[in-house]
Amino acid sequence: MPAADGRVFEDVSPRDGRVIAEVARGSAEDVDLAVRAARRAFDDGTWALADPVQRKRVLLRWASLIDERSEELAQLESADVGHPITDARNVDVPNARNCIAWYAEAIDKVYGEIAPTGADALALVGREPLGVIGAVIPWNYPLIITAWKLAPALATGNSVVLKPAEQSPLSALALAELGAEAGLPDGVLNVVPGFGEEAGEPLGRHVLVDKITFTGSVDVGRRFLRYAGESNGKAVSLELGGKSPHVVLADVEDLDRAADAIGWGIFYNAGQTCHAGSRVVVERSLVEPLAERLVAFAREMVPGDPAEASTTLGALVSGEHLDGVMARVSRAAGGDGARLLVGGSRAEPVPGGAYMEPTVLEALDAADPIVQEEVFGPVLAIQQADDAEHAIALANGTGYGLAAAVWSSNITTAHRVARRLRAGTVWINTFDISSLATPFGGVKDSGHGRDRSLHALDAYTHLKTTWVAL
Ligand code: NDP
């Protein structure tokens, strides 16, 4: 439906800089309408109080509809954010679909508790939905992150108002249409596209919203904490990105395999991944051989047209974002004195698009912005370490704590290092392998709260005690 004031914004494809859609530009008024619709839907209980088996059926139908329309969704995602179409087909759409099916299958298998009390009482402890959830989503994996939020929130009986990022509103709108077709009752799922200040902030400040679940930048995440504090004290969970290090120890078993995983771990999705392995902290004896391999990997990964099935490195999300990434690389390789080993230039496989060569730098100072700040582009910084102890200090030496990896042939050493890395996920001798069964989220500036796994159900419910006198 159109925005209350009829305004629209242009959705530009980073593939070629063309406008692919005009989208309703939601304002505080639209957010208010959506939140009130969500509140009414929650309060009437059709969804919130439904038998979990009924919610499961609707969510499974939704997953089937995603299967049926998978090509359309993949095309939308690829055109909207520049993901290679093969990744959109094989990763984005199936991951979103599987997430909805996973929570559908889980929701009728979750039990409550009976608390230990004396014989004169029965204390039941159960989980109840929170009410209206505000979900604010970034542009880097719109389908997947939308599903990570919607599936557990809806499975547990909440109503949701979702604001997608202005760069990538299309797949969330399409997903919501399929949800309605699958049988989500009116008002249970609402999408308000628009800009952060115009639609995101009113959602964060709305007093009828019970919780905000947010993925995006540290700065905006902290704003949501302020909005909550200044409105109704709603719950807030935050996933705020990272600067994830690979710790490569001198006894790594297979340097080729490590280099391959490190290359994919930073250049997949053009580095626009919150847990991208954007730093390599490597013991001094291996700096040269590892850097050689990473440079070779980067040279082979040529930016291409996202619409071509053979493309492995697509576009960055927008020309504006590309400018920001380029500026960070220029600064690092210029005044900050990092050594540029490969890349550092724009590419133009499709005229008018936002493309960049995979880039590897060796950073000389752990305090440099290229080591400390999230670049969110295909840019890898190598840091030298004297020994394992020094490597741990360097790896932990940023504000972030989303993910990390350790590479060592000694499993005891690897576990000892993993234990001391401050991160929500640590991979050992691999990178970016995950499952819906494992929680995902961070510590420190990377936020708090977890998406995925049964623990995400806790994030959208509260514990209710019912005490019965016997
Ligand atoms: P933002 O944090 O700015 O945006 C994330 C979401 O928040 C979007 O829906 C955005 O809307 C909304 N938003 C923005 N400003 C406000 C506000 N003042 N009040 C309420 N909502 C707001 O991320 P960006 O897209 O600008 O990316 C900036 C950087 O953030 C990236 O370069 C990267 O470092 C990091 N990032 C991290 C992600 C992660 O997965 N953790 C994902 C994306 C970005 P709108 O798009 O309309 O502004």
Short mmCIF file of C-alpha atoms and ligand atoms in Angstrom, two decimals:
data_model
loop_
_atom_site.label_atom_id
_atom_site.label_comp_id
_atom_site.label_asym_id
_atom_site.label_seq_id
_atom_site.Cartn_x
_atom_site.Cartn_y
_atom_site.Cartn_z
CA MET A 1 0.00 0.00 0.00
CA PRO A 2 1.18 3.59 -0.50
CA ALA A 3 2.68 5.66 2.30
CA ALA A 4 0.18 7.78 4.26
CA ASP A 5 1.58 10.94 2.70
CA GLY A 6 2.02 9.28 -0.72
CA ARG A 7 5.78 9.77 -0.84
CA VAL A 8 8.11 7.23 -2.51
CA PHE A 9 11.85 6.70 -2.80
CA GLU A 10 13.88 5.26 -5.65
CA ASP A 11 15.48 1.86 -5.20
CA VAL A 12 18.74 1.79 -7.15
CA SER A 13 20.45 -1.42 -8.24
CA PRO A 14 24.21 -1.44 -7.53
CA ARG A 15 24.61 -3.74 -10.55
CA ASP A 16 24.36 -0.83 -12.98
CA GLY A 17 23.15 2.20 -11.02
CA ARG A 18 19.65 2.02 -12.51
CA VAL A 19 16.41 2.65 -10.62
CA ILE A 20 14.58 -0.68 -10.35
CA ALA A 21 11.61 0.33 -8.21
CA GLU A 22 9.78 3.17 -6.55
CA VAL A 23 9.02 2.19 -2.98
CA ALA A 24 6.60 3.68 -0.46
CA ARG A 25 8.55 5.98 1.89
CA GLY A 26 7.22 5.20 5.34
CA SER A 27 6.98 7.94 7.97
CA ALA A 28 6.05 8.10 11.65
CA GLU A 29 2.39 7.97 10.61
CA ASP A 30 2.87 4.70 8.69
CA VAL A 31 4.84 3.24 11.58
CA ASP A 32 2.05 4.18 13.96
CA LEU A 33 -0.58 2.54 11.71
CA ALA A 34 1.53 -0.61 11.42
CA VAL A 35 2.26 -0.82 15.14
CA ARG A 36 -1.41 -0.34 16.01
CA ALA A 37 -2.38 -3.05 13.50
CA ALA A 38 0.24 -5.35 15.06
CA ARG A 39 -1.01 -4.54 18.56
CA ARG A 40 -4.63 -5.26 17.62
CA ALA A 41 -3.61 -8.54 15.99
CA PHE A 42 -1.64 -9.53 19.06
CA ASP A 43 -4.38 -8.58 21.50
CA ASP A 44 -7.12 -10.45 19.66
CA GLY A 45 -5.12 -13.63 20.18
CA THR A 46 -5.84 -15.31 16.82
CA TRP A 47 -2.12 -15.83 16.28
CA ALA A 48 -0.66 -15.35 19.74
CA LEU A 49 -2.95 -17.85 21.42
CA ALA A 50 -3.20 -20.29 18.50
CA ASP A 51 -2.22 -23.91 19.02
CA PRO A 52 1.51 -24.05 18.13
CA VAL A 53 0.63 -26.74 15.58
CA GLN A 54 -1.50 -24.16 13.77
CA ARG A 55 1.36 -21.63 13.69
CA LYS A 56 3.65 -24.39 12.50
CA ARG A 57 1.30 -25.18 9.58
CA VAL A 58 1.21 -21.57 8.43
CA LEU A 59 4.98 -21.19 8.68
CA LEU A 60 5.56 -24.42 6.76
CA ARG A 61 3.17 -23.24 4.06
CA TRP A 62 5.16 -20.02 3.93
CA ALA A 63 8.38 -22.02 3.46
CA SER A 64 6.75 -23.97 0.59
CA LEU A 65 5.67 -20.74 -1.10
CA ILE A 66 9.26 -19.51 -0.87
CA ASP A 67 10.33 -22.69 -2.64
CA GLU A 68 7.77 -22.09 -5.36
CA ARG A 69 8.86 -18.49 -5.87
CA SER A 70 12.56 -19.04 -5.21
CA GLU A 71 13.78 -17.80 -8.59
CA GLU A 72 11.83 -14.57 -8.30
CA LEU A 73 13.19 -13.97 -4.79
CA ALA A 74 16.74 -14.72 -5.92
CA GLN A 75 16.44 -12.29 -8.83
CA LEU A 76 15.05 -9.58 -6.54
CA GLU A 77 17.85 -10.04 -3.99
CA SER A 78 20.56 -10.05 -6.64
CA ALA A 79 19.23 -6.95 -8.42
CA ASP A 80 18.60 -5.08 -5.17
CA VAL A 81 21.92 -5.67 -3.37
CA GLY A 82 24.32 -6.94 -6.04
CA HIS A 83 24.74 -10.50 -4.71
CA PRO A 84 25.88 -12.92 -7.42
CA ILE A 85 22.75 -14.65 -8.67
CA THR A 86 24.27 -18.07 -7.95
CA ASP A 87 24.71 -17.11 -4.27
CA ALA A 88 21.20 -15.66 -4.15
CA ARG A 89 19.85 -18.97 -5.52
CA ASN A 90 22.02 -21.32 -3.48
CA VAL A 91 22.51 -19.43 -0.23
CA ASP A 92 20.14 -16.50 0.39
CA VAL A 93 16.82 -18.00 -0.63
CA PRO A 94 17.34 -21.53 0.77
CA ASN A 95 18.75 -20.16 4.04
CA ALA A 96 15.74 -17.89 4.53
CA ARG A 97 13.36 -20.71 3.66
CA ASN A 98 15.12 -23.21 5.91
CA CYS A 99 15.09 -20.78 8.81
CA ILE A 100 11.30 -20.38 8.62
CA ALA A 101 10.84 -24.16 8.33
CA TRP A 102 13.26 -24.80 11.24
CA TYR A 103 11.33 -22.59 13.69
CA ALA A 104 8.04 -23.96 12.37
CA GLU A 105 9.22 -27.48 13.19
CA ALA A 106 10.59 -26.43 16.58
CA ILE A 107 7.65 -24.52 17.97
CA ASP A 108 5.40 -27.47 18.85
CA LYS A 109 8.22 -29.23 20.69
CA VAL A 110 9.08 -26.66 23.33
CA TYR A 111 7.94 -27.47 26.86
CA GLY A 112 7.53 -25.33 29.97
CA GLU A 113 8.71 -26.16 33.50
CA ILE A 114 7.33 -27.04 36.86
CA ALA A 115 9.34 -25.28 39.54
CA PRO A 116 10.43 -27.19 42.65
CA THR A 117 8.04 -26.11 45.44
CA GLY A 118 6.52 -27.57 48.57
CA ALA A 119 3.61 -30.02 48.38
CA ASP A 120 1.07 -27.23 48.92
CA ALA A 121 1.79 -25.50 45.60
CA LEU A 122 2.15 -26.05 41.88
CA ALA A 123 4.30 -23.41 40.13
CA LEU A 124 4.17 -23.53 36.35
CA VAL A 125 6.82 -21.64 34.39
CA GLY A 126 5.96 -21.12 30.75
CA ARG A 127 7.02 -18.88 27.88
CA GLU A 128 4.71 -16.26 26.43
CA PRO A 129 5.21 -13.98 23.42
CA LEU A 130 6.35 -10.44 24.19
CA GLY A 131 3.75 -8.68 22.02
CA VAL A 132 4.79 -6.35 19.20
CA ILE A 133 8.33 -6.78 17.90
CA GLY A 134 10.05 -4.02 15.89
CA ALA A 135 12.67 -5.52 13.57
CA VAL A 136 15.16 -3.20 11.88
CA ILE A 137 17.22 -4.85 9.18
CA PRO A 138 20.42 -3.98 7.29
CA TRP A 139 21.11 -4.31 3.57
CA ASN A 140 23.86 -6.90 3.46
CA TYR A 141 21.74 -10.10 3.67
CA PRO A 142 18.17 -8.80 3.57
CA LEU A 143 16.45 -12.15 3.06
CA ILE A 144 18.49 -14.15 5.54
CA ILE A 145 18.50 -11.59 8.34
CA THR A 146 14.79 -10.89 7.85
CA ALA A 147 14.12 -14.62 8.24
CA TRP A 148 16.38 -14.84 11.31
CA LYS A 149 14.19 -12.21 12.99
CA LEU A 150 10.74 -13.10 11.66
CA ALA A 151 10.80 -16.87 12.08
CA PRO A 152 11.37 -17.10 15.86
CA ALA A 153 9.35 -13.94 16.57
CA LEU A 154 6.29 -15.21 14.67
CA ALA A 155 6.67 -18.85 15.71
CA THR A 156 6.41 -17.79 19.35
CA GLY A 157 3.18 -15.85 18.64
CA ASN A 158 4.34 -12.24 18.42
CA SER A 159 3.25 -9.65 15.87
CA VAL A 160 6.03 -7.88 13.96
CA VAL A 161 6.65 -4.52 12.31
CA LEU A 162 9.72 -4.76 10.11
CA LYS A 163 11.72 -1.92 8.61
CA PRO A 164 14.09 -3.08 5.87
CA ALA A 165 17.10 -0.98 4.85
CA GLU A 166 16.42 1.72 2.27
CA GLN A 167 18.96 0.09 -0.10
CA SER A 168 17.22 -3.30 -0.08
CA PRO A 169 13.48 -3.26 0.62
CA LEU A 170 12.26 -5.60 -2.13
CA SER A 171 12.83 -9.10 -0.80
CA ALA A 172 11.32 -8.31 2.62
CA LEU A 173 8.18 -6.99 0.91
CA ALA A 174 7.99 -10.09 -1.28
CA LEU A 175 8.52 -12.34 1.74
CA ALA A 176 5.70 -10.62 3.63
CA GLU A 177 3.33 -11.07 0.68
CA LEU A 178 4.07 -14.79 0.72
CA GLY A 179 3.51 -14.84 4.49
CA ALA A 180 0.04 -13.34 3.99
CA GLU A 181 -0.67 -15.90 1.26
CA ALA A 182 0.43 -18.66 3.63
CA GLY A 183 -2.18 -17.59 6.17
CA LEU A 184 -0.56 -15.16 8.61
CA PRO A 185 -3.58 -13.28 10.01
CA ASP A 186 -3.96 -9.60 9.11
CA GLY A 187 -1.77 -7.32 11.17
CA VAL A 188 0.58 -10.05 12.39
CA LEU A 189 3.36 -9.10 9.96
CA ASN A 190 3.79 -5.53 8.71
CA VAL A 191 6.61 -4.12 6.60
CA VAL A 192 7.27 -0.37 6.58
CA PRO A 193 9.98 0.49 4.04
CA GLY A 194 11.66 3.86 4.43
CA PHE A 195 14.63 5.68 5.87
CA GLY A 196 16.22 5.23 9.26
CA GLU A 197 15.44 8.67 10.64
CA GLU A 198 11.90 8.73 9.24
CA ALA A 199 10.69 5.17 9.88
CA GLY A 200 13.36 3.44 12.02
CA GLU A 201 13.41 6.03 14.78
CA PRO A 202 9.60 6.24 15.24
CA LEU A 203 9.56 2.44 15.47
CA GLY A 204 12.32 2.50 18.09
CA ARG A 205 10.44 5.14 20.07
CA HIS A 206 6.91 3.71 19.76
CA VAL A 207 5.41 2.98 23.17
CA LEU A 208 3.32 0.06 21.88
CA VAL A 209 6.42 -1.81 20.70
CA ASP A 210 7.63 -4.33 23.27
CA LYS A 211 11.01 -5.17 21.79
CA ILE A 212 13.41 -4.04 19.08
CA THR A 213 15.61 -6.55 17.34
CA PHE A 214 18.27 -4.75 15.33
CA THR A 215 21.15 -5.68 13.04
CA GLY A 216 23.38 -2.93 11.67
CA SER A 217 26.01 -0.43 12.73
CA VAL A 218 27.25 0.26 16.26
CA ASP A 219 26.17 3.88 16.09
CA VAL A 220 22.56 3.12 15.15
CA GLY A 221 22.40 0.18 17.58
CA ARG A 222 23.25 2.55 20.42
CA ARG A 223 20.58 4.96 19.20
CA PHE A 224 18.01 2.18 19.65
CA LEU A 225 19.10 1.81 23.27
CA ARG A 226 18.51 5.56 23.67
CA TYR A 227 15.11 5.40 21.93
CA ALA A 228 14.10 2.60 24.30
CA GLY A 229 15.31 4.47 27.38
CA GLU A 230 13.52 7.63 26.33
CA SER A 231 10.21 5.90 25.49
CA ASN A 232 8.85 2.81 27.24
CA GLY A 233 12.05 0.98 28.25
CA LYS A 234 11.39 -1.72 25.67
CA ALA A 235 13.84 -4.63 25.35
CA VAL A 236 16.52 -4.23 22.67
CA SER A 237 18.79 -6.85 21.15
CA LEU A 238 21.67 -5.78 18.94
CA GLU A 239 23.88 -7.46 16.35
CA LEU A 240 26.39 -4.81 15.38
CA GLY A 241 29.04 -6.25 13.14
CA GLY A 242 32.66 -7.10 13.70
CA LYS A 243 36.29 -7.06 12.75
CA SER A 244 36.80 -10.77 12.96
CA PRO A 245 40.38 -12.06 13.17
CA HIS A 246 41.88 -15.29 11.89
CA VAL A 247 44.67 -16.31 14.27
CA VAL A 248 47.11 -18.32 12.16
CA LEU A 249 49.70 -20.10 14.31
CA ALA A 250 53.09 -21.31 13.06
CA ASP A 251 52.01 -24.95 13.39
CA VAL A 252 49.00 -24.62 11.05
CA GLU A 253 48.60 -27.94 9.27
CA ASP A 254 47.62 -26.87 5.77
CA LEU A 255 48.41 -23.29 4.80
CA ASP A 256 46.72 -23.66 1.39
CA ARG A 257 43.46 -24.69 3.01
CA ALA A 258 43.71 -21.85 5.53
CA ALA A 259 44.39 -19.30 2.77
CA ASP A 260 41.42 -20.55 0.81
CA ALA A 261 39.07 -20.26 3.80
CA ILE A 262 40.47 -16.82 4.67
CA GLY A 263 39.96 -15.64 1.08
CA TRP A 264 36.34 -16.80 0.95
CA GLY A 265 35.77 -15.52 4.47
CA ILE A 266 36.51 -11.94 3.45
CA PHE A 267 35.63 -11.72 -0.24
CA TYR A 268 32.29 -13.57 -0.16
CA ASN A 269 29.47 -11.00 -0.64
CA ALA A 270 32.21 -8.44 -1.40
CA GLY A 271 33.17 -8.40 2.28
CA GLN A 272 29.77 -7.04 3.32
CA THR A 273 29.28 -9.63 6.02
CA CYS A 274 29.10 -8.70 9.69
CA HIS A 275 31.35 -11.61 10.74
CA ALA A 276 33.66 -11.34 7.67
CA GLY A 277 37.19 -12.41 8.57
CA SER A 278 38.61 -8.99 7.79
CA ARG A 279 41.88 -9.44 9.74
CA VAL A 280 44.56 -12.11 9.67
CA VAL A 281 46.83 -12.22 12.71
CA VAL A 282 49.67 -14.50 11.68
CA GLU A 283 52.90 -15.61 13.35
CA ARG A 284 55.88 -13.92 11.77
CA SER A 285 57.40 -17.01 10.11
CA LEU A 286 54.26 -17.48 8.00
CA VAL A 287 53.56 -13.90 6.97
CA GLU A 288 55.18 -14.15 3.56
CA PRO A 289 53.89 -17.56 2.43
CA LEU A 290 50.38 -16.77 3.64
CA ALA A 291 50.36 -13.31 2.06
CA GLU A 292 51.49 -14.84 -1.26
CA ARG A 293 48.59 -17.26 -1.20
CA LEU A 294 46.07 -14.58 -0.27
CA VAL A 295 47.29 -12.32 -3.06
CA ALA A 296 46.92 -15.19 -5.54
CA PHE A 297 43.41 -15.90 -4.23
CA ALA A 298 42.45 -12.22 -4.59
CA ARG A 299 43.81 -12.06 -8.16
CA GLU A 300 41.63 -14.98 -9.17
CA MET A 301 38.45 -13.45 -7.77
CA VAL A 302 37.48 -10.98 -10.46
CA PRO A 303 34.41 -8.77 -9.92
CA GLY A 304 31.67 -9.64 -12.38
CA ASP A 305 28.06 -9.01 -13.34
CA PRO A 306 25.88 -10.34 -10.49
CA ALA A 307 23.31 -11.49 -13.06
CA GLU A 308 25.83 -13.96 -14.60
CA ALA A 309 25.77 -17.45 -13.10
CA SER A 310 29.57 -17.70 -13.16
CA THR A 311 30.14 -14.55 -11.05
CA THR A 312 31.58 -15.11 -7.59
CA LEU A 313 32.24 -11.49 -6.61
CA GLY A 314 29.35 -9.12 -7.30
CA ALA A 315 28.68 -5.45 -6.57
CA LEU A 316 28.91 -3.52 -3.33
CA VAL A 317 25.52 -2.30 -2.15
CA SER A 318 25.76 1.26 -3.55
CA GLY A 319 28.08 3.76 -5.16
CA GLU A 320 28.07 5.73 -1.92
CA HIS A 321 29.17 2.74 0.12
CA LEU A 322 31.88 1.93 -2.45
CA ASP A 323 33.20 5.50 -2.12
CA GLY A 324 33.45 4.99 1.65
CA VAL A 325 35.33 1.70 1.29
CA MET A 326 37.73 3.21 -1.27
CA ALA A 327 38.40 6.17 1.04
CA ARG A 328 39.34 3.82 3.90
CA VAL A 329 41.74 1.88 1.66
CA SER A 330 43.36 5.09 0.34
CA ARG A 331 43.84 6.37 3.84
CA ALA A 332 45.33 3.06 5.04
CA ALA A 333 47.72 2.75 2.11
CA GLY A 334 48.51 6.48 2.12
CA GLY A 335 48.98 8.37 5.37
CA ASP A 336 48.63 5.34 7.66
CA GLY A 337 51.48 3.52 5.90
CA ALA A 338 49.92 0.08 5.37
CA ARG A 339 51.47 -1.94 2.50
CA LEU A 340 48.98 -2.50 -0.33
CA LEU A 341 49.65 -6.05 -1.57
CA VAL A 342 46.88 -6.37 -4.15
CA GLY A 343 43.70 -4.60 -5.30
CA GLY A 344 42.71 -1.18 -4.03
CA SER A 345 40.96 -0.12 -7.24
CA ARG A 346 37.44 0.15 -8.54
CA ALA A 347 36.31 -2.26 -11.21
CA GLU A 348 33.63 -1.86 -13.85
CA PRO A 349 32.32 -5.19 -15.15
CA VAL A 350 28.94 -3.46 -15.68
CA PRO A 351 28.97 0.28 -16.47
CA GLY A 352 27.44 2.39 -13.71
CA GLY A 353 27.75 -0.36 -11.08
CA ALA A 354 29.56 -0.35 -7.71
CA TYR A 355 32.45 -2.80 -7.97
CA MET A 356 35.83 -3.14 -6.34
CA GLU A 357 38.84 -5.41 -6.68
CA PRO A 358 39.59 -7.74 -3.76
CA THR A 359 42.18 -5.95 -1.65
CA VAL A 360 44.86 -7.18 0.75
CA LEU A 361 46.98 -4.86 2.89
CA GLU A 362 49.62 -5.45 5.52
CA ALA A 363 48.90 -3.17 8.46
CA LEU A 364 51.90 -1.93 10.42
CA ASP A 365 50.17 -0.50 13.45
CA ALA A 366 47.46 -2.23 15.49
CA ALA A 367 45.88 1.15 16.20
CA ASP A 368 45.29 1.96 12.51
CA PRO A 369 41.66 2.44 11.43
CA ILE A 370 42.03 -0.36 8.85
CA VAL A 371 42.63 -2.74 11.78
CA GLN A 372 40.14 -1.19 14.20
CA GLU A 373 37.15 -0.20 12.06
CA GLU A 374 34.64 -2.26 10.13
CA VAL A 375 35.23 -1.56 6.41
CA PHE A 376 32.38 -3.72 5.10
CA GLY A 377 34.07 -4.22 1.74
CA PRO A 378 36.42 -6.77 0.11
CA VAL A 379 39.40 -5.60 2.16
CA LEU A 380 41.67 -7.81 4.26
CA ALA A 381 44.28 -6.52 6.73
CA ILE A 382 47.23 -8.71 7.71
CA GLN A 383 48.87 -8.22 11.12
CA GLN A 384 52.15 -9.86 12.21
CA ALA A 385 52.39 -11.53 15.63
CA ASP A 386 55.55 -12.51 17.54
CA ASP A 387 53.96 -15.62 19.07
CA ALA A 388 50.61 -17.10 20.12
CA GLU A 389 50.34 -14.85 23.15
CA HIS A 390 50.91 -11.75 21.04
CA ALA A 391 48.42 -13.07 18.46
CA ILE A 392 45.70 -13.40 21.12
CA ALA A 393 46.33 -9.82 22.27
CA LEU A 394 46.16 -8.49 18.70
CA ALA A 395 43.06 -10.56 17.91
CA ASN A 396 41.27 -9.20 20.98
CA GLY A 397 42.60 -5.71 20.35
CA THR A 398 39.57 -4.12 18.71
CA GLY A 399 36.23 -3.02 20.12
CA TYR A 400 34.41 -5.82 18.31
CA GLY A 401 33.73 -9.40 19.38
CA LEU A 402 31.48 -11.13 16.85
CA ALA A 403 33.59 -13.99 15.50
CA ALA A 404 37.15 -15.30 15.19
CA ALA A 405 39.08 -18.30 13.92
CA VAL A 406 42.15 -20.23 15.05
CA TRP A 407 44.36 -22.22 12.70
CA SER A 408 46.65 -24.78 14.38
CA SER A 409 47.47 -28.47 13.98
CA ASN A 410 47.53 -28.85 17.76
CA ILE A 411 43.94 -29.17 18.96
CA THR A 412 44.91 -28.41 22.56
CA THR A 413 46.64 -25.19 21.55
CA ALA A 414 43.71 -24.30 19.31
CA HIS A 415 41.21 -24.77 22.15
CA ARG A 416 43.38 -22.81 24.57
CA VAL A 417 43.54 -19.90 22.13
CA ALA A 418 39.81 -20.20 21.27
CA ARG A 419 38.91 -19.98 24.94
CA ARG A 420 40.72 -16.66 25.26
CA LEU A 421 39.27 -15.03 22.16
CA ARG A 422 36.41 -12.72 23.07
CA ALA A 423 33.85 -13.51 20.40
CA GLY A 424 30.37 -15.01 20.03
CA THR A 425 31.68 -17.67 17.63
CA VAL A 426 35.19 -19.12 17.27
CA TRP A 427 35.96 -21.48 14.40
CA ILE A 428 38.88 -23.90 14.63
CA ASN A 429 40.58 -24.84 11.36
CA THR A 430 37.61 -23.60 9.36
CA PHE A 431 35.63 -20.41 8.82
CA ASP A 432 32.02 -19.36 8.38
CA ILE A 433 30.47 -22.78 8.82
CA SER A 434 27.24 -22.56 10.73
CA SER A 435 23.84 -24.05 11.25
CA LEU A 436 20.43 -22.88 12.36
CA ALA A 437 21.10 -24.98 15.45
CA THR A 438 23.95 -22.71 16.60
CA PRO A 439 23.41 -19.25 18.11
CA PHE A 440 24.84 -16.21 16.35
CA GLY A 441 25.72 -12.88 17.93
CA GLY A 442 28.51 -11.04 19.64
CA VAL A 443 30.08 -9.45 22.69
CA LYS A 444 31.62 -6.01 23.31
CA ASP A 445 30.73 -3.50 20.55
CA SER A 446 29.30 -6.33 18.46
CA GLY A 447 26.21 -6.20 20.63
CA HIS A 448 24.23 -8.70 22.63
CA GLY A 449 21.41 -11.15 22.09
CA ARG A 450 21.52 -14.09 19.73
CA ASP A 451 19.84 -14.94 16.43
CA ARG A 452 19.34 -18.59 15.37
CA SER A 453 19.00 -21.77 17.47
CA LEU A 454 16.40 -22.50 20.15
CA HIS A 455 17.95 -19.72 22.23
CA ALA A 456 16.40 -17.20 19.84
CA LEU A 457 13.00 -18.30 21.15
CA ASP A 458 14.02 -16.87 24.52
CA ALA A 459 14.63 -13.53 22.83
CA TYR A 460 10.99 -13.21 21.76
CA THR A 461 9.28 -14.56 24.89
CA HIS A 462 9.12 -13.85 28.59
CA LEU A 463 8.92 -16.32 31.43
CA LYS A 464 5.50 -16.43 33.04
CA THR A 465 4.96 -18.03 36.42
CA THR A 466 1.53 -19.34 37.34
CA TRP A 467 1.37 -20.29 41.02
CA VAL A 468 -1.43 -22.58 42.10
CA ALA A 469 -2.23 -23.18 45.75
CA LEU A 470 -2.99 -26.85 46.32
P1 NDP B 1 22.85 1.28 9.66
O1 NDP B 1 23.13 0.79 11.02
O2 NDP B 1 22.86 2.74 9.41
O3 NDP B 1 21.43 0.72 9.15
C1 NDP B 1 20.81 -0.46 9.61
C2 NDP B 1 19.31 -0.23 9.72
O4 NDP B 1 19.05 0.82 10.66
C3 NDP B 1 18.68 0.22 8.41
O5 NDP B 1 17.38 -0.30 8.28
C4 NDP B 1 18.63 1.72 8.58
O6 NDP B 1 17.69 2.37 7.79
C5 NDP B 1 18.29 1.85 10.05
N1 NDP B 1 18.67 3.15 10.58
C6 NDP B 1 19.67 3.97 10.15
N2 NDP B 1 19.71 5.10 10.90
C7 NDP B 1 18.72 4.99 11.81
C8 NDP B 1 18.27 5.83 12.86
N3 NDP B 1 18.83 7.01 13.11
N4 NDP B 1 17.22 5.41 13.61
C9 NDP B 1 16.63 4.22 13.35
N5 NDP B 1 17.01 3.40 12.37
C10 NDP B 1 18.05 3.76 11.61
O7 NDP B 1 23.84 0.60 8.69
P2 NDP B 1 24.23 1.12 7.24
O8 NDP B 1 23.32 0.43 6.34
O9 NDP B 1 24.29 2.59 7.10
O10 NDP B 1 25.71 0.64 7.17
C11 NDP B 1 26.73 1.36 7.85
C12 NDP B 1 27.74 0.44 8.40
O11 NDP B 1 27.12 -0.38 9.40
C13 NDP B 1 28.32 -0.55 7.43
O12 NDP B 1 29.32 0.00 6.65
C14 NDP B 1 28.78 -1.61 8.37
O13 NDP B 1 30.00 -1.24 8.93
C15 NDP B 1 27.71 -1.64 9.42
N6 NDP B 1 26.71 -2.66 9.15
C16 NDP B 1 26.71 -3.79 9.88
C17 NDP B 1 25.83 -4.79 9.59
C18 NDP B 1 25.78 -6.04 10.35
O14 NDP B 1 25.41 -7.06 9.79
N7 NDP B 1 26.07 -6.03 11.62
C19 NDP B 1 24.89 -4.70 8.49
C20 NDP B 1 24.91 -3.45 7.81
C21 NDP B 1 25.79 -2.47 8.15
P3 NDP B 1 18.20 3.05 6.41
O15 NDP B 1 18.83 1.99 5.63
O16 NDP B 1 16.99 3.56 5.78
O17 NDP B 1 19.15 4.12 6.84
#
